[in-house]
Amino acid sequence: MTDNTAPRTAGSETAGKVLSALHGFLVGMFGLAYAFIVWNAIFYLTQMAQAGISGYGWVVLLLPAIVPMIVFIVALALSRRRSIGVFVLVMLAGLALSAVFWLDTLSYALRNGASLLN
């Protein structure tokens, strides 16, 4: 049986601070990557809105702006207390899912643009 009440050493506190700072840095970098997808989706939505889009078009073009935010929150919640490696893998998987969703929506909008317009 291990003794969990033993005092921490200065080395373990420093390592904990470094890991915490690394985790915060990675959250920020992945947040920027997810924000880039959202930014592109909103930019495309505003470009299409100038041509006058239907209600169906609003739904189709708003989803790629909303889905990455939801995926980021879920990925962050699932991997928050995991090791750095697991955290990076989960965030990369969520980023890949968001990027594929954006590209699928963009492909659909380019092929069927007339159905999105009024």
MMTF fields as JSON, N, C-alpha, C and O atoms, coordinates in Angstrom:
{
  "mmtfVersion": "1.0.0",
  "mmtfProducer": "UNKNOWN",
  "numBonds": 471,
  "numAtoms": 472,
  "numGroups": 118,
  "numChains": 1,
  "numModels": 1,
  "chainsPerModel": [1],
  "groupsPerChain": [118],
  "chainIdList": ["A"],
  "bondAtomList": [4, 2, 8, 6, 12, 10, 16, 14, 20, 18, 24, 22, 28, 26, 32, 30, 36, 34, 40, 38, 44, 42, 48, 46, 52, 50, 56, 54, 60, 58, 64, 62, 68, 66, 72, 70, 76, 74, 80, 78, 84, 82, 88, 86, 92, 90, 96, 94, 100, 98, 104, 102, 108, 106, 112, 110, 116, 114, 120, 118, 124, 122, 128, 126, 132, 130, 136, 134, 140, 138, 144, 142, 148, 146, 152, 150, 156, 154, 160, 158, 164, 162, 168, 166, 172, 170, 176, 174, 180, 178, 184, 182, 188, 186, 192, 190, 196, 194, 200, 198, 204, 202, 208, 206, 212, 210, 216, 214, 220, 218, 224, 222, 228, 226, 232, 230, 236, 234, 240, 238, 244, 242, 248, 246, 252, 250, 256, 254, 260, 258, 264, 262, 268, 266, 272, 270, 276, 274, 280, 278, 284, 282, 288, 286, 292, 290, 296, 294, 300, 298, 304, 302, 308, 306, 312, 310, 316, 314, 320, 318, 324, 322, 328, 326, 332, 330, 336, 334, 340, 338, 344, 342, 348, 346, 352, 350, 356, 354, 360, 358, 364, 362, 368, 366, 372, 370, 376, 374, 380, 378, 384, 382, 388, 386, 392, 390, 396, 394, 400, 398, 404, 402, 408, 406, 412, 410, 416, 414, 420, 418, 424, 422, 428, 426, 432, 430, 436, 434, 440, 438, 444, 442, 448, 446, 452, 450, 456, 454, 460, 458, 464, 462, 468, 466],
  "bondOrderList": [1, 1, 1, 1, 1, 1, 1, 1, 1, 1, 1, 1, 1, 1, 1, 1, 1, 1, 1, 1, 1, 1, 1, 1, 1, 1, 1, 1, 1, 1, 1, 1, 1, 1, 1, 1, 1, 1, 1, 1, 1, 1, 1, 1, 1, 1, 1, 1, 1, 1, 1, 1, 1, 1, 1, 1, 1, 1, 1, 1, 1, 1, 1, 1, 1, 1, 1, 1, 1, 1, 1, 1, 1, 1, 1, 1, 1, 1, 1, 1, 1, 1, 1, 1, 1, 1, 1, 1, 1, 1, 1, 1, 1, 1, 1, 1, 1, 1, 1, 1, 1, 1, 1, 1, 1, 1, 1, 1, 1, 1, 1, 1, 1, 1, 1, 1, 1],
  "groupList": [{"groupName": "MET", "atomNameList": ["N", "CA", "C", "O"], "elementList": ["N", "C", "C", "O"], "formalChargeList": [0, 0, 0, 0], "bondAtomList": [1, 0, 2, 1, 3, 2], "bondOrderList": [1, 1, 2], "singleLetterCode": "M", "chemCompType": "L-PEPTIDE LINKING"}, {"groupName": "THR", "atomNameList": ["N", "CA", "C", "O"], "elementList": ["N", "C", "C", "O"], "formalChargeList": [0, 0, 0, 0], "bondAtomList": [1, 0, 2, 1, 3, 2], "bondOrderList": [1, 1, 2], "singleLetterCode": "T", "chemCompType": "L-PEPTIDE LINKING"}, {"groupName": "ASP", "atomNameList": ["N", "CA", "C", "O"], "elementList": ["N", "C", "C", "O"], "formalChargeList": [0, 0, 0, 0], "bondAtomList": [1, 0, 2, 1, 3, 2], "bondOrderList": [1, 1, 2], "singleLetterCode": "D", "chemCompType": "L-PEPTIDE LINKING"}, {"groupName": "ASN", "atomNameList": ["N", "CA", "C", "O"], "elementList": ["N", "C", "C", "O"], "formalChargeList": [0, 0, 0, 0], "bondAtomList": [1, 0, 2, 1, 3, 2], "bondOrderList": [1, 1, 2], "singleLetterCode": "N", "chemCompType": "L-PEPTIDE LINKING"}, {"groupName": "ALA", "atomNameList": ["N", "CA", "C", "O"], "elementList": ["N", "C", "C", "O"], "formalChargeList": [0, 0, 0, 0], "bondAtomList": [1, 0, 2, 1, 3, 2], "bondOrderList": [1, 1, 2], "singleLetterCode": "A", "chemCompType": "L-PEPTIDE LINKING"}, {"groupName": "PRO", "atomNameList": ["N", "CA", "C", "O"], "elementList": ["N", "C", "C", "O"], "formalChargeList": [0, 0, 0, 0], "bondAtomList": [1, 0, 2, 1, 3, 2], "bondOrderList": [1, 1, 2], "singleLetterCode": "P", "chemCompType": "L-PEPTIDE LINKING"}, {"groupName": "ARG", "atomNameList": ["N", "CA", "C", "O"], "elementList": ["N", "C", "C", "O"], "formalChargeList": [0, 0, 0, 0], "bondAtomList": [1, 0, 2, 1, 3, 2], "bondOrderList": [1, 1, 2], "singleLetterCode": "R", "chemCompType": "L-PEPTIDE LINKING"}, {"groupName": "GLY", "atomNameList": ["N", "CA", "C", "O"], "elementList": ["N", "C", "C", "O"], "formalChargeList": [0, 0, 0, 0], "bondAtomList": [1, 0, 2, 1, 3, 2], "bondOrderList": [1, 1, 2], "singleLetterCode": "G", "chemCompType": "PEPTIDE LINKING"}, {"groupName": "SER", "atomNameList": ["N", "CA", "C", "O"], "elementList": ["N", "C", "C", "O"], "formalChargeList": [0, 0, 0, 0], "bondAtomList": [1, 0, 2, 1, 3, 2], "bondOrderList": [1, 1, 2], "singleLetterCode": "S", "chemCompType": "L-PEPTIDE LINKING"}, {"groupName": "GLU", "atomNameList": ["N", "CA", "C", "O"], "elementList": ["N", "C", "C", "O"], "formalChargeList": [0, 0, 0, 0], "bondAtomList": [1, 0, 2, 1, 3, 2], "bondOrderList": [1, 1, 2], "singleLetterCode": "E", "chemCompType": "L-PEPTIDE LINKING"}, {"groupName": "LYS", "atomNameList": ["N", "CA", "C", "O"], "elementList": ["N", "C", "C", "O"], "formalChargeList": [0, 0, 0, 0], "bondAtomList": [1, 0, 2, 1, 3, 2], "bondOrderList": [1, 1, 2], "singleLetterCode": "K", "chemCompType": "L-PEPTIDE LINKING"}, {"groupName": "VAL", "atomNameList": ["N", "CA", "C", "O"], "elementList": ["N", "C", "C", "O"], "formalChargeList": [0, 0, 0, 0], "bondAtomList": [1, 0, 2, 1, 3, 2], "bondOrderList": [1, 1, 2], "singleLetterCode": "V", "chemCompType": "L-PEPTIDE LINKING"}, {"groupName": "LEU", "atomNameList": ["N", "CA", "C", "O"], "elementList": ["N", "C", "C", "O"], "formalChargeList": [0, 0, 0, 0], "bondAtomList": [1, 0, 2, 1, 3, 2], "bondOrderList": [1, 1, 2], "singleLetterCode": "L", "chemCompType": "L-PEPTIDE LINKING"}, {"groupName": "HIS", "atomNameList": ["N", "CA", "C", "O"], "elementList": ["N", "C", "C", "O"], "formalChargeList": [0, 0, 0, 0], "bondAtomList": [1, 0, 2, 1, 3, 2], "bondOrderList": [1, 1, 2], "singleLetterCode": "H", "chemCompType": "L-PEPTIDE LINKING"}, {"groupName": "PHE", "atomNameList": ["N", "CA", "C", "O"], "elementList": ["N", "C", "C", "O"], "formalChargeList": [0, 0, 0, 0], "bondAtomList": [1, 0, 2, 1, 3, 2], "bondOrderList": [1, 1, 2], "singleLetterCode": "F", "chemCompType": "L-PEPTIDE LINKING"}, {"groupName": "TYR", "atomNameList": ["N", "CA", "C", "O"], "elementList": ["N", "C", "C", "O"], "formalChargeList": [0, 0, 0, 0], "bondAtomList": [1, 0, 2, 1, 3, 2], "bondOrderList": [1, 1, 2], "singleLetterCode": "Y", "chemCompType": "L-PEPTIDE LINKING"}, {"groupName": "ILE", "atomNameList": ["N", "CA", "C", "O"], "elementList": ["N", "C", "C", "O"], "formalChargeList": [0, 0, 0, 0], "bondAtomList": [1, 0, 2, 1, 3, 2], "bondOrderList": [1, 1, 2], "singleLetterCode": "I", "chemCompType": "L-PEPTIDE LINKING"}, {"groupName": "TRP", "atomNameList": ["N", "CA", "C", "O"], "elementList": ["N", "C", "C", "O"], "formalChargeList": [0, 0, 0, 0], "bondAtomList": [1, 0, 2, 1, 3, 2], "bondOrderList": [1, 1, 2], "singleLetterCode": "W", "chemCompType": "L-PEPTIDE LINKING"}, {"groupName": "GLN", "atomNameList": ["N", "CA", "C", "O"], "elementList": ["N", "C", "C", "O"], "formalChargeList": [0, 0, 0, 0], "bondAtomList": [1, 0, 2, 1, 3, 2], "bondOrderList": [1, 1, 2], "singleLetterCode": "Q", "chemCompType": "L-PEPTIDE LINKING"}],
  "groupTypeList": [0, 1, 2, 3, 1, 4, 5, 6, 1, 4, 7, 8, 9, 1, 4, 7, 10, 11, 12, 8, 4, 12, 13, 7, 14, 12, 11, 7, 0, 14, 7, 12, 4, 15, 4, 14, 16, 11, 17, 3, 4, 16, 14, 15, 12, 1, 18, 0, 4, 18, 4, 7, 16, 8, 7, 15, 7, 17, 11, 11, 12, 12, 12, 5, 4, 16, 11, 5, 0, 16, 11, 14, 16, 11, 4, 12, 4, 12, 8, 6, 6, 6, 8, 16, 7, 11, 14, 11, 12, 11, 0, 12, 4, 7, 12, 4, 12, 8, 4, 11, 14, 17, 12, 2, 1, 12, 8, 15, 4, 12, 6, 3, 7, 4, 8, 12, 12, 3],
  "groupIdList": [1, 2, 3, 4, 5, 6, 7, 8, 9, 10, 11, 12, 13, 14, 15, 16, 17, 18, 19, 20, 21, 22, 23, 24, 25, 26, 27, 28, 29, 30, 31, 32, 33, 34, 35, 36, 37, 38, 39, 40, 41, 42, 43, 44, 45, 46, 47, 48, 49, 50, 51, 52, 53, 54, 55, 56, 57, 58, 59, 60, 61, 62, 63, 64, 65, 66, 67, 68, 69, 70, 71, 72, 73, 74, 75, 76, 77, 78, 79, 80, 81, 82, 83, 84, 85, 86, 87, 88, 89, 90, 91, 92, 93, 94, 95, 96, 97, 98, 99, 100, 101, 102, 103, 104, 105, 106, 107, 108, 109, 110, 111, 112, 113, 114, 115, 116, 117, 118],
  "secStructList": [7, 7, 7, 6, 6, 1, 7, 7, 7, 2, 2, 2, 2, 2, 2, 2, 2, 2, 2, 2, 2, 2, 2, 2, 2, 2, 2, 2, 2, 2, 2, 2, 2, 2, 2, 2, 2, 2, 2, 2, 2, 2, 2, 2, 2, 2, 2, 2, 2, 6, 6, 7, 5, 7, 2, 2, 2, 2, 2, 2, 2, 2, 2, 2, 2, 2, 2, 2, 2, 2, 2, 2, 2, 2, 2, 2, 2, 2, 2, 6, 6, 1, 7, 2, 2, 2, 2, 2, 2, 2, 2, 2, 2, 2, 2, 2, 2, 2, 2, 2, 2, 2, 2, 2, 2, 2, 2, 2, 2, 2, 2, 1, 2, 2, 2, 2, 5, 7],
  "xCoordList": [0.849, 0.0, 0.896, 1.876, 0.568, 1.393, 0.867, -0.314, 1.753, 1.402, 1.199, 2.164, -0.052, -0.367, -0.242, -0.422, 0.061, 0.164, 1.594, 1.865, 2.512, 3.906, 4.024, 3.349, 4.869, 5.016, 5.649, 6.476, 5.252, 5.805, 7.177, 7.47, 7.997, 9.324, 9.26, 8.292, 10.29, 10.333, 10.375, 9.823, 11.011, 11.096, 9.747, 9.443, 8.934, 7.622, 6.679, 5.819, 6.83, 5.998, 6.382, 5.515, 7.678, 8.135, 7.669, 7.226, 7.765, 7.303, 5.801, 5.33, 5.054, 3.617, 3.28, 2.336, 4.056, 3.832, 4.173, 3.482, 5.238, 5.632, 4.563, 4.189, 4.068, 3.012, 1.737, 1.048, 1.421, 0.237, 0.392, -0.558, 1.565, 1.812, 1.768, 1.229, 2.335, 2.292, 0.857, 0.471, 0.074, -1.334, -2.083, -2.879, -1.838, -2.477, -2.068, -2.9, -0.797, -0.31, -0.976, -1.389, -1.079, -1.705, -3.193, -3.714, -3.877, -5.288, -5.418, -6.314, -4.544, -4.573, -4.304, -4.995, -3.314, -2.985, -4.112, -4.48, -4.653, -5.77, -7.011, -7.791, -7.195, -8.31, -8.2, -9.205, -6.99, -6.786, -7.063, -7.616, -6.687, -6.944, -8.445, -8.94, -9.161, -10.618, -11.246, -12.188, -10.742, -11.271, -11.044, -11.853, -9.964, -9.705, -10.791, -11.236, -11.215, -12.298, -13.595, -14.319, -13.891, -15.102, -15.039, -16.031, -13.884, -13.713, -13.974, -14.666, -13.432, -13.662, -15.127, -15.65, -15.792, -17.208, -18.044, -18.954, -17.75, -18.502, -18.205, -19.106, -16.968, -16.627, -17.402, -17.954, -17.451, -18.185, -19.675, -20.346, -20.194, -21.605, -21.92, -22.936, -21.068, -21.323, -21.209, -21.933, -20.309, -20.201, -21.457, -21.942, -21.975, -23.192, -24.413, -25.354, -24.418, -25.569, -25.747, -26.865, -24.687, -24.8, -25.596, -26.211, -25.582, -26.342, -27.79, -28.62, -28.101, -29.449, -29.675, -29.98, -29.527, -29.68, -31.021, -31.585, -31.509, -32.794, -32.605, -31.488, -33.707, -33.634, -32.826, -32.055, -33.009, -32.225, -30.741, -29.901, -30.421, -29.034, -28.434, -27.267, -29.235, -28.744, -28.387, -27.344, -29.26, -28.998, -27.743, -26.875, -27.658, -26.519, -25.212, -24.19, -25.24, -23.997, -23.673, -22.542, -24.633, -24.335, -23.768, -22.994, -24.147, -23.654, -22.13, -21.591, -21.4, -19.938, -19.32, -18.153, -20.074, -19.563, -19.858, -19.152, -20.893, -21.3, -20.647, -20.233, -20.554, -20.032, -18.605, -18.352, -17.654, -16.308, -16.268, -15.453, -17.145, -17.184, -17.657, -17.114, -18.662, -19.169, -18.121, -17.906, -17.475, -16.441, -15.279, -14.751, -14.872, -13.776, -14.142, -13.328, -15.355, -15.777, -15.827, -15.385, -16.365, -16.447, -15.049, -14.76, -14.182, -12.814, -12.057, -11.304, -12.256, -11.598, -12.12, -11.348, -13.42, -13.997, -13.55, -13.318, -13.429, -13.027, -11.557, -11.195, -10.708, -9.271, -8.642, -7.418, -9.444, -8.935, -7.965, -6.931, -8.264, -7.435, -6.585, -6.157, -6.347, -5.537, -4.103, -3.773, -3.269, -1.871, -1.808, -2.782, -0.656, -0.48, -0.657, -1.267, -0.141, -0.273, -1.713, -2.12, -2.485, -3.897, -4.641, -5.514, -4.298, -4.923, -4.697, -5.633, -3.46, -3.133, -3.88, -4.418, -3.919, -4.619, -6.113, -6.687, -6.747, -8.183, -8.453, -9.411, -7.628, -7.832, -7.572, -8.278, -6.575, -6.329, -7.475, -7.853, -8.023, -9.167, -10.37, -11.063, -10.619, -11.711, -11.476, -12.408, -10.237, -9.889, -10.082, -10.581, -9.695, -9.893, -11.377, -11.797, -12.164, -13.611, -14.223, -15.065, -13.818, -14.333, -13.913, -14.713, -12.681, -12.196, -12.908, -13.254, -13.13, -13.855, -15.29, -15.828, -15.917, -17.283, -17.334, -18.242, -16.367, -16.322, -16.116, -16.784, -15.199, -14.934, -16.129, -16.421, -16.813, -18.016, -19.101, -19.765, -19.288, -20.288, -19.903, -20.758, -18.634, -18.17, -18.374, -18.805, -18.067, -18.275, -19.756, -20.107, -20.61, -22.051, -22.519, -23.314, -22.032, -22.443, -21.949, -22.643, -20.787, -20.284, -21.025, -21.263, -21.387, -22.105, -23.572, -24.144, -24.2, -25.629, -25.923, -26.84, -25.169, -25.314, -26.678, -27.169, -27.298, -28.608, -29.687, -30.642, -29.55, -30.557, -30.439, -31.373, -29.295, -29.098, -29.566, -29.763, -29.739, -30.13, -31.64, -32.352, -32.12, -33.555, -33.988, -35.165],
  "yCoordList": [-1.17, 0.0, 1.235, 1.292, 2.209, 3.399, 4.479, 4.509, 5.354, 6.467, 7.719, 8.299, 8.131, 9.302, 10.603, 11.682, 10.512, 11.718, 12.238, 13.196, 11.613, 12.047, 13.432, 13.715, 14.294, 15.642, 15.587, 14.722, 16.51, 16.578, 17.222, 18.082, 16.777, 17.377, 18.56, 18.718, 19.373, 20.549, 20.136, 20.835, 19.027, 18.547, 18.131, 18.399, 17.476, 17.043, 18.227, 18.208, 19.261, 20.461, 21.205, 21.713, 21.275, 21.936, 21.174, 21.78, 19.843, 19.027, 19.197, 19.247, 19.287, 19.501, 20.844, 20.952, 21.874, 23.2, 23.217, 23.857, 22.514, 22.458, 21.725, 22.177, 20.603, 19.863, 20.679, 20.633, 21.421, 22.272, 23.386, 23.699, 23.979, 25.025, 24.45, 25.082, 23.252, 22.603, 22.296, 22.495, 21.816, 21.519, 22.792, 22.779, 23.876, 25.149, 25.655, 26.162, 25.517, 25.924, 25.098, 25.643, 23.79, 22.926, 23.237, 23.215, 23.524, 23.917, 25.177, 25.268, 26.129, 27.353, 27.109, 27.666, 26.286, 26.008, 25.246, 25.563, 24.238, 23.504, 24.391, 24.27, 25.265, 26.212, 27.105, 27.393, 27.547, 28.358, 27.557, 28.092, 26.291, 25.464, 25.258, 25.338, 24.994, 24.855, 26.192, 26.215, 27.288, 28.611, 28.927, 29.624, 28.431, 28.645, 27.993, 28.57, 26.8, 26.129, 26.92, 27.103, 27.387, 28.178, 29.467, 29.868, 30.111, 31.36, 31.14, 31.94, 30.073, 29.778, 29.51, 29.96, 28.787, 28.489, 29.766, 29.938, 30.652, 31.906, 32.807, 33.479, 32.833, 33.628, 33.146, 33.957, 31.834, 31.295, 31.579, 31.873, 31.492, 31.796, 33.242, 33.508, 34.173, 35.581, 35.844, 36.681, 35.138, 35.298, 34.786, 35.412, 33.667, 33.118, 33.943, 34.041, 34.537, 35.337, 36.572, 37.071, 37.071, 38.228, 37.897, 38.777, 36.627, 36.192, 35.871, 35.66, 35.832, 35.529, 34.029, 33.36, 33.512, 32.072, 31.773, 32.609, 30.565, 30.129, 29.678, 29.665, 29.31, 28.786, 27.506, 27.295, 26.652, 25.424, 25.747, 25.077, 26.769, 27.185, 27.684, 27.421, 28.412, 28.881, 27.707, 27.707, 26.712, 25.549, 24.817, 24.479, 24.578, 23.826, 24.569, 23.953, 25.891, 26.651, 27.103, 27.508, 27.045, 27.351, 26.144, 26.306, 24.95, 23.751, 23.643, 23.284, 23.935, 23.843, 24.888, 24.763, 25.912, 26.89, 26.46, 26.859, 25.65, 25.231, 23.912, 23.752, 22.975, 21.637, 21.672, 20.972, 22.435, 22.432, 22.936, 22.475, 23.881, 24.356, 23.254, 23.085, 22.511, 21.406, 20.308, 19.754, 19.993, 18.943, 19.342, 18.503, 20.609, 21.082, 20.928, 20.458, 21.321, 21.217, 19.767, 19.44, 18.889, 17.462, 16.855, 16.115, 17.161, 16.618, 17.12, 16.371, 18.377, 18.938, 18.279, 17.977, 18.062, 17.425, 15.971, 15.495, 15.264, 13.854, 13.669, 12.678, 14.611, 14.404, 15.372, 15.492, 16.046, 17.081, 16.533, 17.15, 15.425, 14.885, 13.694, 12.892, 13.583, 12.488, 12.952, 14.116, 12.035, 12.386, 13.273, 13.393, 13.884, 14.803, 14.063, 14.598, 12.86, 12.089, 11.787, 11.947, 11.352, 11.069, 12.357, 12.367, 13.434, 14.727, 15.151, 15.568, 15.045, 15.445, 14.564, 15.072, 13.262, 12.36, 12.66, 12.67, 12.905, 13.203, 14.53, 14.641, 15.534, 16.832, 16.752, 17.394, 15.98, 15.8, 15.059, 15.39, 14.063, 13.339, 14.27, 14.228, 15.098, 16.058, 17.092, 17.495, 17.521, 18.482, 17.856, 18.512, 16.609, 15.909, 15.747, 15.926, 15.414, 15.287, 16.62, 16.655, 17.696, 19.02, 19.432, 20.0, 19.152, 19.516, 18.724, 19.276, 17.44, 16.624, 17.106, 17.151, 17.464, 17.978, 19.271, 19.46, 20.169, 21.425, 21.167, 21.781, 20.268, 19.984, 19.296, 19.564, 18.423, 17.806, 18.845, 18.803, 19.764, 20.811, 21.732, 22.12, 22.08, 22.923, 22.229, 22.857, 20.95, 20.192, 20.161, 20.326, 19.953, 19.938, 21.3, 21.385, 22.354, 23.705, 24.051, 24.749, 23.584, 23.869, 23.077, 23.585, 21.837, 21.017, 21.39, 21.322, 21.786, 22.043, 23.468, 23.683, 24.418, 25.803, 26.382, 27.224, 25.946, 26.489, 26.109, 26.862, 24.96, 24.553, 25.354, 25.384, 25.999, 26.798, 28.243, 28.96, 28.65, 30.039, 30.166, 29.185, 31.401, 31.663, 31.536, 31.722],
  "zCoordList": [0.0, 0.0, 0.0, 0.743, -0.819, -0.92, -0.005, 0.339, 0.378, 1.257, 0.408, -0.089, 0.243, -0.573, 0.206, -0.358, 1.483, 2.301, 2.381, 3.105, 1.641, 1.674, 1.039, 0.049, 1.593, 1.024, -0.362, -0.651, -1.197, -2.546, -2.509, -1.679, -3.431, -3.527, -4.494, -5.238, -4.471, -5.34, -6.809, -7.658, -7.116, -8.5, -9.053, -10.215, -8.23, -8.721, -8.895, -9.775, -8.062, -8.232, -9.498, -10.209, -9.785, -11.0, -12.232, -13.208, -12.193, -13.318, -13.518, -14.654, -12.436, -12.533, -13.155, -13.938, -12.807, -13.387, -14.873, -15.667, -15.247, -16.657, -17.461, -18.543, -16.949, -17.639, -17.742, -18.76, -16.701, -16.725, -17.756, -18.474, -17.837, -18.828, -20.24, -21.149, -20.433, -21.735, -22.135, -23.287, -21.188, -21.456, -21.845, -22.785, -21.139, -21.473, -22.85, -23.603, -23.175, -24.491, -25.591, -26.614, -25.38, -26.377, -26.532, -27.647, -25.433, -25.526, -26.379, -27.218, -26.173, -26.965, -28.438, -29.291, -28.753, -30.149, -30.85, -31.981, -30.163, -30.758, -30.85, -31.795, -29.891, -29.958, -31.179, -31.828, -31.499, -32.703, -33.977, -34.938, -33.986, -35.166, -35.37, -36.494, -34.284, -34.38, -34.784, -35.575, -34.257, -34.594, -36.061, -36.674, -36.632, -38.055, -38.906, -39.899, -38.523, -39.247, -39.106, -40.084, -37.899, -37.672, -38.489, -39.098, -38.5, -39.246, -40.736, -41.366, -41.298, -42.709, -42.998, -44.017, -42.118, -42.315, -42.267, -43.079, -41.336, -41.233, -42.425, -42.926, -42.885, -44.057, -45.274, -46.017, -45.485, -46.628, -46.489, -47.478, -45.271, -45.034, -45.398, -46.04, -45.0, -45.309, -46.812, -47.352, -47.485, -48.928, -49.633, -50.576, -49.183, -49.778, -49.399, -50.187, -48.214, -47.766, -48.629, -48.76, -49.212, -50.093, -51.35, -51.953, -51.743, -52.919, -52.544, -53.428, -51.256, -50.788, -50.669, -51.657, -49.477, -49.289, -48.619, -47.913, -48.859, -48.306, -46.859, -46.342, -46.218, -44.856, -44.787, -43.851, -45.787, -45.882, -46.011, -45.41, -46.79, -46.955, -45.66, -45.371, -44.864, -43.561, -42.659, -42.005, -42.632, -41.767, -42.23, -41.425, -43.536, -44.075, -43.851, -43.55, -43.997, -43.885, -42.464, -42.195, -41.557, -40.152, -39.405, -38.461, -39.819, -39.136, -39.098, -38.051, -40.19, -40.094, -39.174, -38.803, -38.801, -37.84, -36.412, -35.485, -36.226, -34.885, -34.476, -33.328, -35.408, -35.093, -34.535, -33.555, -35.09, -34.5, -33.061, -32.263, -32.73, -31.34, -30.4, -29.308, -30.825, -30.007, -29.905, -28.827, -31.006, -31.005, -30.104, -29.373, -30.143, -29.289, -27.811, -27.017, -27.445, -26.046, -25.597, -24.495, -26.449, -26.092, -25.997, -25.057, -26.959, -26.921, -25.7, -25.078, -25.361, -24.182, -22.905, -21.995, -22.843, -21.655, -21.521, -20.409, -22.642, -22.59, -22.234, -21.601, -22.634, -22.461, -21.466, -21.413, -20.697, -19.794, -18.752, -18.496, -18.165, -17.082, -17.522, -16.691, -18.798, -19.336, -19.542, -19.314, -19.972, -20.243, -21.488, -22.232, -21.697, -22.825, -24.152, -25.078, -24.252, -25.488, -25.842, -26.992, -24.864, -25.092, -25.426, -26.293, -24.741, -25.012, -26.463, -27.145, -26.929, -28.3, -29.305, -30.288, -29.068, -29.993, -30.066, -31.156, -28.926, -28.921, -29.614, -30.38, -29.359, -29.999, -31.505, -32.282, -31.926, -33.353, -34.033, -35.156, -33.356, -33.916, -34.066, -35.083, -33.075, -33.172, -34.252, -34.949, -34.393, -35.442, -36.819, -37.733, -36.973, -38.243, -38.546, -39.689, -37.547, -37.73, -38.153, -39.051, -37.529, -37.869, -39.278, -40.021, -39.646, -40.981, -42.066, -43.11, -41.831, -42.803, -42.931, -44.038, -41.823, -41.881, -42.681, -43.49, -42.467, -43.21, -44.703, -45.534, -45.046, -46.456, -47.123, -48.288, -46.406, -46.966, -47.216, -48.251, -46.299, -46.472, -47.625, -48.422, -47.717, -48.805, -50.152, -51.12, -50.211, -51.441, -51.818, -52.986, -50.839, -51.095, -51.589, -52.525, -50.967, -51.36, -52.765, -53.504, -53.137, -54.478, -55.55, -56.646, -55.239, -56.205, -56.312, -57.4, -55.198, -55.161, -54.694, -53.902, -55.167, -54.742, -55.038, -54.287, -56.115, -56.487, -55.47, -55.28, -54.82, -53.838, -52.543, -51.741, -52.34, -51.121, -51.273, -50.291, -52.53, -52.802, -52.883, -53.1, -52.704, -52.846, -54.281, -54.589]
}
